[in-house]
Short mmCIF file of C-alpha atoms in Angstrom, two decimals:
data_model
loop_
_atom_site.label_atom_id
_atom_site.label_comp_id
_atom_site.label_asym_id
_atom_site.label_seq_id
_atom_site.Cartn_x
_atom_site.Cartn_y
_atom_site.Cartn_z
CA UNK A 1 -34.04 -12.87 -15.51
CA UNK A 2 -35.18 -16.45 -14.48
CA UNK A 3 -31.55 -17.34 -13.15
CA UNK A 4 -31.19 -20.04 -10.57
CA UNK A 5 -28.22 -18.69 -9.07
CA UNK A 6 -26.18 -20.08 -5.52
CA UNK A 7 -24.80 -17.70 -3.78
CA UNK A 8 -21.71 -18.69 -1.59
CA UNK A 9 -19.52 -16.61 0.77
CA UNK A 10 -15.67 -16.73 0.60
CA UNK A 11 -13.03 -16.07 2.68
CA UNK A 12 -12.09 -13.23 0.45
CA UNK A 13 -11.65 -11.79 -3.29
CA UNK A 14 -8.26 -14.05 -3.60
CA UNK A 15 -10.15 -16.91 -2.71
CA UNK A 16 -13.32 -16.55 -4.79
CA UNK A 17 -11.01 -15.50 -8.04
CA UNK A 18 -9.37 -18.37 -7.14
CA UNK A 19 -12.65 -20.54 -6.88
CA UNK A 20 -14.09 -19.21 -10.32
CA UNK A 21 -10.38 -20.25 -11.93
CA UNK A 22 -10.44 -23.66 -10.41
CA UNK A 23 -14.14 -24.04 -12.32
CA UNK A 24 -15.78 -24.65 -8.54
CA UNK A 25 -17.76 -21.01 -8.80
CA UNK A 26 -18.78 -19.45 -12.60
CA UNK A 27 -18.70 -15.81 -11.48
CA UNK A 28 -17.75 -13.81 -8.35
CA UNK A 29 -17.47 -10.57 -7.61
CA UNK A 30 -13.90 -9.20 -6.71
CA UNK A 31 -11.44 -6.27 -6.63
CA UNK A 32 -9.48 -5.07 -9.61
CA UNK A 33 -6.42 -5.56 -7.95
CA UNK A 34 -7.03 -9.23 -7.37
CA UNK A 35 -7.72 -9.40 -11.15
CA UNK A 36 -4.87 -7.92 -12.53
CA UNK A 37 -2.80 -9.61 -10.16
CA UNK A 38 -4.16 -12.90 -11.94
CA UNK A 39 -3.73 -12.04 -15.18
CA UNK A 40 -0.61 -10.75 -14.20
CA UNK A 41 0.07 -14.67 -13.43
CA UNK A 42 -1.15 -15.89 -16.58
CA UNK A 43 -4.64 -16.55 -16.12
CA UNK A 44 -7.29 -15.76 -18.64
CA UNK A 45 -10.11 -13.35 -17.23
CA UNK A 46 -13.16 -11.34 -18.43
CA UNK A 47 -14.65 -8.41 -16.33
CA UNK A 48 -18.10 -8.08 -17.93
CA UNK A 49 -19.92 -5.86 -14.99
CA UNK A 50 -18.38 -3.21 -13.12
CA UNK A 51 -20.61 -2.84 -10.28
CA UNK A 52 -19.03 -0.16 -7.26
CA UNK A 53 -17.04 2.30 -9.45
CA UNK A 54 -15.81 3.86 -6.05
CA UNK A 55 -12.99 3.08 -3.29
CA UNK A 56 -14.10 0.36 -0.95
CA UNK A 57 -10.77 -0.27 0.44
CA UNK A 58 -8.69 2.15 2.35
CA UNK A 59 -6.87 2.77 5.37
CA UNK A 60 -8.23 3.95 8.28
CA UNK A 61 -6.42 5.54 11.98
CA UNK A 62 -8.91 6.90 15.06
CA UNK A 63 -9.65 10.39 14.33
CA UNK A 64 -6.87 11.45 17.33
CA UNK A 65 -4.26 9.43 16.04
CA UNK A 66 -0.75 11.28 14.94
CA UNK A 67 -0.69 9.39 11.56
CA UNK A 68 -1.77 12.31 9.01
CA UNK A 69 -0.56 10.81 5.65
CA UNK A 70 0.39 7.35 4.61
CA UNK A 71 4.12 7.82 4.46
CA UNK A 72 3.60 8.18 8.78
CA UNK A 73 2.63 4.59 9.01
CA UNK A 74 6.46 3.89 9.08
CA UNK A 75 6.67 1.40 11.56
CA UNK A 76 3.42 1.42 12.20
CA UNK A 77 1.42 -2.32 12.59
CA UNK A 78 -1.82 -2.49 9.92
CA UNK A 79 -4.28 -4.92 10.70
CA UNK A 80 -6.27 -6.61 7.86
CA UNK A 81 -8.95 -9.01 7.80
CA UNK A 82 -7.00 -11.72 6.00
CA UNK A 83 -4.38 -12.21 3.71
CA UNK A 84 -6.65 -13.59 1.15
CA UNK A 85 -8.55 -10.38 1.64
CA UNK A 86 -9.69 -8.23 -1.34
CA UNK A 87 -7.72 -5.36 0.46
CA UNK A 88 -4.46 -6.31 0.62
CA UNK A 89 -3.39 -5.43 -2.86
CA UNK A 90 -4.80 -1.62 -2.29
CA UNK A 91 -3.04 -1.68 1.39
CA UNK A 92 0.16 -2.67 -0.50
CA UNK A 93 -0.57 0.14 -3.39
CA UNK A 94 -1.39 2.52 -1.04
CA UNK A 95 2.08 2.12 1.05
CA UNK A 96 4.57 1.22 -2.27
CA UNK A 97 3.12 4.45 -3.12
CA UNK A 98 4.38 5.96 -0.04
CA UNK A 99 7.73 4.34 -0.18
CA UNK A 100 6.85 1.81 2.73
CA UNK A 101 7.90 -1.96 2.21
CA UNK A 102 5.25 -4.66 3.98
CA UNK A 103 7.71 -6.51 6.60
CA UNK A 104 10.12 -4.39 6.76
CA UNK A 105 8.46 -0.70 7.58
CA UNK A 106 5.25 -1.90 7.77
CA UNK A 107 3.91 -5.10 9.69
CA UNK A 108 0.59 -6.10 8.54
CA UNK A 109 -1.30 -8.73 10.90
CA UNK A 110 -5.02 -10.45 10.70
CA UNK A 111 -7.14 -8.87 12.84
CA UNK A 112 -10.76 -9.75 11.33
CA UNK A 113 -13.65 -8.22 10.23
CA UNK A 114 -14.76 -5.26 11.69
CA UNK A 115 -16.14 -6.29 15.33
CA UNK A 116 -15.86 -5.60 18.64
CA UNK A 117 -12.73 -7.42 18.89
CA UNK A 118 -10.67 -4.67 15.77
CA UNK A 119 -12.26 -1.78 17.92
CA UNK A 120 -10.19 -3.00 20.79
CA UNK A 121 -7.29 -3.48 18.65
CA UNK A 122 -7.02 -0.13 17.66
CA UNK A 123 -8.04 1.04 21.39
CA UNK A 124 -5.24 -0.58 23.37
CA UNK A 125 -2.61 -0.18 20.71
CA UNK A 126 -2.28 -3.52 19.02
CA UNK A 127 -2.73 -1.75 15.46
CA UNK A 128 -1.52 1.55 14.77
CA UNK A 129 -4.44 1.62 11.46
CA UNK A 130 -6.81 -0.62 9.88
CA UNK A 131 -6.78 -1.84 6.23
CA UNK A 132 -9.84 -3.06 5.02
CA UNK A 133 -13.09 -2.53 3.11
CA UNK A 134 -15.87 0.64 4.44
CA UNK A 135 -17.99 -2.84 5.39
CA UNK A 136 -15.66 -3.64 8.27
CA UNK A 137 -15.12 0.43 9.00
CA UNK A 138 -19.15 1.03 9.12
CA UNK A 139 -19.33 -1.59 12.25
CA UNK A 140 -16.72 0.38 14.18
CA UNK A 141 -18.44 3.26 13.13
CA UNK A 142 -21.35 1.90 14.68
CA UNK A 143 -19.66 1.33 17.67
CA UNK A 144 -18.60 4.28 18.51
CA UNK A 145 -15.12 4.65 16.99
CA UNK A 146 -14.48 7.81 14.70
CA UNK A 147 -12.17 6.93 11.93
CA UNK A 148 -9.76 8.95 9.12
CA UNK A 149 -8.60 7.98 6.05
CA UNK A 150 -4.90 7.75 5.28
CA UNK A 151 -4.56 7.46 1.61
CA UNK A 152 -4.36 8.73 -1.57
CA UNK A 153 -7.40 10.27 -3.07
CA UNK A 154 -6.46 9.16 -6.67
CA UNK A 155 -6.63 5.90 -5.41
CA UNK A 156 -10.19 5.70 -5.00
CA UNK A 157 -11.14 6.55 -8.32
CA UNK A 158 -10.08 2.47 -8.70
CA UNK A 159 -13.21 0.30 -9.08
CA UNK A 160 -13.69 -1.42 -6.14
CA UNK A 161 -15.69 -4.51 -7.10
CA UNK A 162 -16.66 -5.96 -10.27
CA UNK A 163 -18.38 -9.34 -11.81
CA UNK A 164 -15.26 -11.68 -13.50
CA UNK A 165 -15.52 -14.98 -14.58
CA UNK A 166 -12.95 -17.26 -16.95
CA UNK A 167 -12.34 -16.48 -20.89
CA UNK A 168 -14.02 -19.80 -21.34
CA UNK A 169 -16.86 -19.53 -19.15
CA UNK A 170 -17.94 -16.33 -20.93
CA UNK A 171 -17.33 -17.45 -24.52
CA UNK A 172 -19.63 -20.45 -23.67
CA UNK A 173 -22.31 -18.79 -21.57
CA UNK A 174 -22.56 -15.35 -23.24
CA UNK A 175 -26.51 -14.95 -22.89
CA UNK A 176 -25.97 -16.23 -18.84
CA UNK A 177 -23.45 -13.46 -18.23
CA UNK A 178 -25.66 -10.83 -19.82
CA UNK A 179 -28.47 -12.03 -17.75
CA UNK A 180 -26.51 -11.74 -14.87
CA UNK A 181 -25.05 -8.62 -15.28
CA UNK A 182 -28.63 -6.94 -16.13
CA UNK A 183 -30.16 -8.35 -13.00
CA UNK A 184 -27.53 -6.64 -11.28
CA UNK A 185 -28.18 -3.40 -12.88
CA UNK A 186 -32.29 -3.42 -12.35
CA UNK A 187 -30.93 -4.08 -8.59
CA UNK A 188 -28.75 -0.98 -8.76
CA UNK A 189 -31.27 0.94 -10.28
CA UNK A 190 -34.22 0.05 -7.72
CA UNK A 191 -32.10 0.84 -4.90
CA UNK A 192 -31.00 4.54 -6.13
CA UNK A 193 -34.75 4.92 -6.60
CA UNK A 194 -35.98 3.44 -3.06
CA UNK A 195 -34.04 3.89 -0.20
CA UNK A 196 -36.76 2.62 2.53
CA UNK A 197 -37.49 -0.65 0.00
CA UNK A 198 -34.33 -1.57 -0.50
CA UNK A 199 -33.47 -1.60 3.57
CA UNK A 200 -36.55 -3.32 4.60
CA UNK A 201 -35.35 -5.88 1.91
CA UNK A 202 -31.72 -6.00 3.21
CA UNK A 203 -33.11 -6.22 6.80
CA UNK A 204 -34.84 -9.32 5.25
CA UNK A 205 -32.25 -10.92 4.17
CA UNK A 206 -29.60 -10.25 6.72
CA UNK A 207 -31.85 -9.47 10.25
CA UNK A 208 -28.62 -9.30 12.16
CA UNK A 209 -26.56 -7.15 10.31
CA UNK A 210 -30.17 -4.73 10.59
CA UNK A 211 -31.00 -3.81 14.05
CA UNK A 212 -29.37 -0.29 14.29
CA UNK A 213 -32.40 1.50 12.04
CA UNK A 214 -29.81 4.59 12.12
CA UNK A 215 -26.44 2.39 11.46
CA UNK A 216 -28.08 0.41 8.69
CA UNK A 217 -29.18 4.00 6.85
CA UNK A 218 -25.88 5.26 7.49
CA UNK A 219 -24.38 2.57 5.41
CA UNK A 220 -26.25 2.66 2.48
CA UNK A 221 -25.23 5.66 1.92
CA UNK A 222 -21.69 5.20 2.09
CA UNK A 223 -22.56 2.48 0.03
CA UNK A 224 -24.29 4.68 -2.54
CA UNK A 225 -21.02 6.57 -2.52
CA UNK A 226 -18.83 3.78 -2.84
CA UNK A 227 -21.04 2.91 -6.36
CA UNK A 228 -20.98 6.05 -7.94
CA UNK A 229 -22.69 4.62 -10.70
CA UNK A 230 -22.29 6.93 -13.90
CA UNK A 231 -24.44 9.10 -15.31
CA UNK A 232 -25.36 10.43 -19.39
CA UNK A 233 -27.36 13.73 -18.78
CA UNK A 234 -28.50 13.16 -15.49
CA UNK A 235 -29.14 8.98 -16.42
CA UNK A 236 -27.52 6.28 -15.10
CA UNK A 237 -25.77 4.13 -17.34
CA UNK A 238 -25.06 0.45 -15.34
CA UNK A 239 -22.20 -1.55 -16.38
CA UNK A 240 -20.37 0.84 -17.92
CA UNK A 241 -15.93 0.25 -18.11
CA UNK A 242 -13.75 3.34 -17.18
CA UNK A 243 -10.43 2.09 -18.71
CA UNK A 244 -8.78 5.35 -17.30
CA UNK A 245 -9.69 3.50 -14.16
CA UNK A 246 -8.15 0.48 -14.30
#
């Protein structure tokens, strides 16, 4: 698409919404949640690319723990990467919806992304369950740790993480965000098409994150889940809104 695009990491989908608002990013990709929380707030937003149509946040216990549902995380300590993290608004969903109130039958405390340092967490006790996004569960995975979800299933039919940028951004850079959005989807498209190309590319990019052959396949395909890009008679159609979703 002949972009010349920067690509900077944030500290989470709060923070990069809020980077995009402040006019210090033009685009980022976020959460709903985080969205509708900012609208919610006043702010003027336009989602023109849903890219994972799937759950990416959830809540997960060790296979052998007691909790079975999400109402049995009363009293129960939930550890999260960060506050500012893009799963926090789900973790909060996902317990309102279970009649649990965050500091009062639920204590939620930073415990990072998934690493060495959550496994032991949730080993010696420190967190009851783990709130976060299926790229912090796929390193304890890794690891060793098997993990359960404790949540609701309608829940995941939420889109998990789309393109946003500001009403006046778009309005001024229409052609940009098209561009944008249709690099994305020949991305999309080239990885449903070739698995092996599209890890030697990620193991490129990201070496470290790569060494586990096994690991890195596994992931791809949760990812592939997690994208559940639609299809028209066995087609996939990129970019496409489910307002039933949101």
């Amino acid at each position: 698409e002949n972009l010349d695009v920067a690509i900077e990491p944030s500290g989470g989908g709060t923070e990069a919404l809020q980077q995009v608002i402040a006019g210090n990013a033009d685009m980022a990709l976020v959460a709903p949640a985080v969205i509708l929380q900012s609208v919610a707030e006043g702010n003027d937003l336009v989602v023109p690319y849903p890219d994972k149509h799937g759950g990416l946040f959830s809540i997960v216990v060790p296979a052998d723990s007691e909790v079975q549902r999400p109402e049995d995380l009363k009293g129960a300590t939930v550890g999260i990467t960060d506050f500012a993290g893009g799963e926090v608004p789900m973790d909060r969903a996902i317990l309102g919806r279970a009649g649990l109130t965050v500091d009062q039958d639920v204590t939620l405390v930073t415990v990072g992304e998934g690493n060495p340092a959550t496994l032991q967490a949730l080993e010696n006790g420190r967190i009851d369950a783990y709130g976060a996004s299926w790229s912090d569960f796929i390193p304890l995975m890794g690891l060793g740790m098997e993990l359960r979800e404790v949540t609701y299933p309608e829940l995941s039919g939420i889109p998990s993480e789309v393109l946003v940028t500001t009403g006046d951004y778009f309005a001024e850079n229409v052609d940009v965000v098209e561009r944008v959005g249709r690099a994305m989807a020949k991305a999309s498209y080239f990885a449903t098409q070739a698995d092996d190309e599209t890890l030697a590319l990620m193991r490129e990019l990201a070496p470290e994150d790569h060494q586990d052959t096994d690991l890195a396949r596994l992931a791809l395909g949760i990812w592939y889940d997690i994208a559940d890009y639609p299809q028209d008679n066995g087609e996939y159609v990129f970019g496409q809104h489910d307002p039933a979703a949101w």
